[in-house]
C-alpha cells in the first residue's frame, strides 16, 4: 500500500464518496437537501442540509451515532462504513461495481465479480482503468 492508501480517510471524505457514488434512479447525485429531507421523512431523524454540508466539508467531524446511522441507512451502507477501514474498502469496492453496472455493457462483468474480496475487486478496477487508458478513454473518476 502506498502512503495515500494507508492514510485513514476522514469522515468528510467517506461521506463525500457516498454522495458522489450513490445515485438517484435518474443518475443525479443526491444533494444535501435531498438527503436531509429523506432522512427526516423516512427515518424521523432530525438533520438539516446545512449540518450535512458541515459534515461533508469537514467543518464538523464528531456527529452523533444517530446521525451517522441515519446517513448510512440513507445510502444503504452499514454504519461500520464510517468507523472500520476494512468495511469501508469492501463497501466502496461494491459501490464501484454498482456504478459500473449502470452501464449496460458491463453488467455481465459486474455480476461475475459478485462475492469477490475487496482486494480482487480493486485488481479488477485497476485492469479496467488500464484498458480505458489503452483505448484512449479518459480516466474514470471514482467519486
CSV table of C-alpha atoms in Angstrom, one decimal:
chain,number,residue,atom,x,y,z
A,1,UNK,CA,0.0,0.0,0.0
A,2,UNK,CA,1.2,3.5,-0.8
A,3,UNK,CA,1.2,6.4,1.6
A,4,UNK,CA,-2.1,7.7,0.3
A,5,UNK,CA,-3.8,4.3,0.6
A,6,UNK,CA,-2.5,3.6,4.1
A,7,UNK,CA,-3.7,7.0,5.4
A,8,UNK,CA,-7.0,6.8,7.2
A,9,UNK,CA,-9.7,8.7,5.3
A,10,UNK,CA,-11.7,11.3,7.2
A,11,UNK,CA,-15.5,11.2,7.8
A,12,UNK,CA,-15.8,14.0,5.3
A,13,UNK,CA,-14.0,12.0,2.6
A,14,UNK,CA,-16.1,8.9,3.2
A,15,UNK,CA,-19.3,10.9,3.2
A,16,UNK,CA,-18.3,12.8,0.1
A,17,UNK,CA,-17.6,9.4,-1.6
A,18,UNK,CA,-21.1,8.2,-0.9
A,19,UNK,CA,-22.7,11.4,-2.2
A,20,UNK,CA,-20.7,11.1,-5.5
A,21,UNK,CA,-21.2,7.4,-5.9
A,22,UNK,CA,-24.7,6.5,-4.8
A,23,UNK,CA,-27.2,8.0,-7.3
A,24,UNK,CA,-30.8,8.5,-7.6
A,25,UNK,CA,-32.6,6.4,-10.2
A,26,UNK,CA,-32.2,9.3,-12.8
A,27,UNK,CA,-28.4,9.1,-12.2
A,28,UNK,CA,-28.4,12.5,-10.5
A,29,UNK,CA,-26.2,13.0,-7.4
A,30,UNK,CA,-28.2,13.5,-4.2
A,31,UNK,CA,-27.9,17.0,-2.8
A,32,UNK,CA,-27.6,17.8,0.9
A,33,UNK,CA,-31.2,18.9,0.8
A,34,UNK,CA,-32.3,15.6,-0.8
A,35,UNK,CA,-30.6,13.6,1.9
A,36,UNK,CA,-31.8,15.6,4.8
A,37,UNK,CA,-35.4,15.6,3.6
A,38,UNK,CA,-35.4,11.8,3.0
A,39,UNK,CA,-33.8,11.1,6.4
A,40,UNK,CA,-36.4,13.3,8.2
A,41,UNK,CA,-39.3,11.9,6.2
A,42,UNK,CA,-38.3,8.2,6.2
A,43,UNK,CA,-36.4,7.8,9.4
A,44,UNK,CA,-37.9,10.6,11.6
A,45,UNK,CA,-34.4,11.7,12.4
A,46,UNK,CA,-33.9,15.4,12.6
A,47,UNK,CA,-31.0,16.5,10.4
A,48,UNK,CA,-30.5,19.6,8.3
A,49,UNK,CA,-29.0,20.1,4.9
A,50,UNK,CA,-26.6,22.6,6.4
A,51,UNK,CA,-25.4,20.1,9.0
A,52,UNK,CA,-24.8,17.5,6.3
A,53,UNK,CA,-22.8,20.2,4.4
A,54,UNK,CA,-20.7,20.8,7.5
A,55,UNK,CA,-20.0,17.0,7.7
A,56,UNK,CA,-19.2,16.8,4.0
A,57,UNK,CA,-16.7,19.7,4.2
A,58,UNK,CA,-15.1,18.5,7.5
A,59,UNK,CA,-16.2,21.5,9.4
A,60,UNK,CA,-18.0,19.1,11.8
A,61,UNK,CA,-16.4,15.7,12.4
A,62,UNK,CA,-18.0,14.3,15.5
A,63,UNK,CA,-21.6,13.6,14.7
A,64,UNK,CA,-23.9,11.5,16.9
A,65,UNK,CA,-24.3,7.8,16.2
A,66,UNK,CA,-27.9,8.6,15.4
A,67,UNK,CA,-26.9,10.9,12.5
A,68,UNK,CA,-24.2,8.5,11.2
A,69,UNK,CA,-26.7,5.7,11.4
A,70,UNK,CA,-29.3,7.7,9.5
A,71,UNK,CA,-26.8,8.7,6.8
A,72,UNK,CA,-25.7,5.1,6.5
A,73,UNK,CA,-29.3,3.9,6.1
A,74,UNK,CA,-30.0,6.6,3.6
A,75,UNK,CA,-27.1,5.4,1.4
A,76,UNK,CA,-27.7,1.7,2.0
A,77,UNK,CA,-24.4,1.1,3.7
A,78,UNK,CA,-23.6,-0.4,7.2
A,79,UNK,CA,-22.8,2.2,9.9
A,80,UNK,CA,-19.4,0.5,10.3
A,81,UNK,CA,-18.5,2.1,6.9
A,82,UNK,CA,-17.7,5.3,8.8
A,83,UNK,CA,-15.6,3.5,11.5
A,84,UNK,CA,-13.9,0.4,10.1
A,85,UNK,CA,-11.4,0.7,7.2
A,86,UNK,CA,-11.9,-2.9,6.1
A,87,UNK,CA,-15.7,-2.3,5.9
A,88,UNK,CA,-15.1,1.0,4.1
A,89,UNK,CA,-12.9,-0.7,1.5
A,90,UNK,CA,-15.4,-3.5,0.9
A,91,UNK,CA,-18.4,-1.1,0.6
A,92,UNK,CA,-16.5,1.1,-1.8
A,93,UNK,CA,-15.5,-1.8,-3.9
A,94,UNK,CA,-19.1,-2.9,-4.1
A,95,UNK,CA,-20.4,0.6,-4.8
A,96,UNK,CA,-17.8,0.9,-7.6
A,97,UNK,CA,-19.2,-2.2,-9.2
A,98,UNK,CA,-22.7,-1.0,-8.8
A,99,UNK,CA,-21.7,2.3,-10.5
A,100,UNK,CA,-20.2,0.2,-13.3
A,101,UNK,CA,-23.4,-1.8,-13.6
A,102,UNK,CA,-25.3,1.4,-14.5
A,103,UNK,CA,-23.6,0.9,-17.9
A,104,UNK,CA,-25.4,-2.0,-19.6
A,105,UNK,CA,-22.3,-3.2,-21.4
A,106,UNK,CA,-20.6,-4.1,-18.1
A,107,UNK,CA,-23.4,-5.8,-16.2
A,108,UNK,CA,-22.1,-9.3,-17.0
A,109,UNK,CA,-18.6,-8.5,-15.7
A,110,UNK,CA,-20.1,-6.9,-12.5
A,111,UNK,CA,-22.3,-9.9,-11.9
A,112,UNK,CA,-19.5,-12.3,-12.3
A,113,UNK,CA,-17.4,-10.3,-9.9
A,114,UNK,CA,-20.1,-10.5,-7.2
A,115,UNK,CA,-18.7,-12.1,-4.0
A,116,UNK,CA,-15.0,-11.4,-4.7
A,117,UNK,CA,-12.8,-9.9,-2.0
A,118,UNK,CA,-12.1,-6.2,-1.8
A,119,UNK,CA,-8.6,-6.9,-2.9
A,120,UNK,CA,-9.8,-8.8,-6.0
A,121,UNK,CA,-12.3,-6.1,-6.8
A,122,UNK,CA,-9.5,-3.4,-6.6
A,123,UNK,CA,-7.5,-5.5,-9.0
A,124,UNK,CA,-10.4,-5.6,-11.5
A,125,UNK,CA,-10.8,-1.9,-11.2
A,126,UNK,CA,-7.1,-1.4,-11.9
A,127,UNK,CA,-7.4,-3.6,-15.0
A,128,UNK,CA,-10.4,-1.7,-16.2
A,129,UNK,CA,-8.5,1.6,-15.7
A,130,UNK,CA,-5.6,0.3,-17.8
A,131,UNK,CA,-7.9,-0.8,-20.6
A,132,UNK,CA,-9.6,2.6,-20.6
A,133,UNK,CA,-6.2,4.2,-21.0
A,134,UNK,CA,-5.2,1.8,-23.8
A,135,UNK,CA,-8.4,2.7,-25.6
A,136,UNK,CA,-7.8,6.4,-25.3
A,137,UNK,CA,-10.7,7.0,-22.9
A,138,UNK,CA,-10.4,9.5,-20.1
A,139,UNK,CA,-9.7,8.1,-16.6
A,140,UNK,CA,-12.9,7.1,-14.7
A,141,UNK,CA,-13.1,9.4,-11.7
A,142,UNK,CA,-14.2,7.2,-8.9
A,143,UNK,CA,-16.4,9.6,-6.9
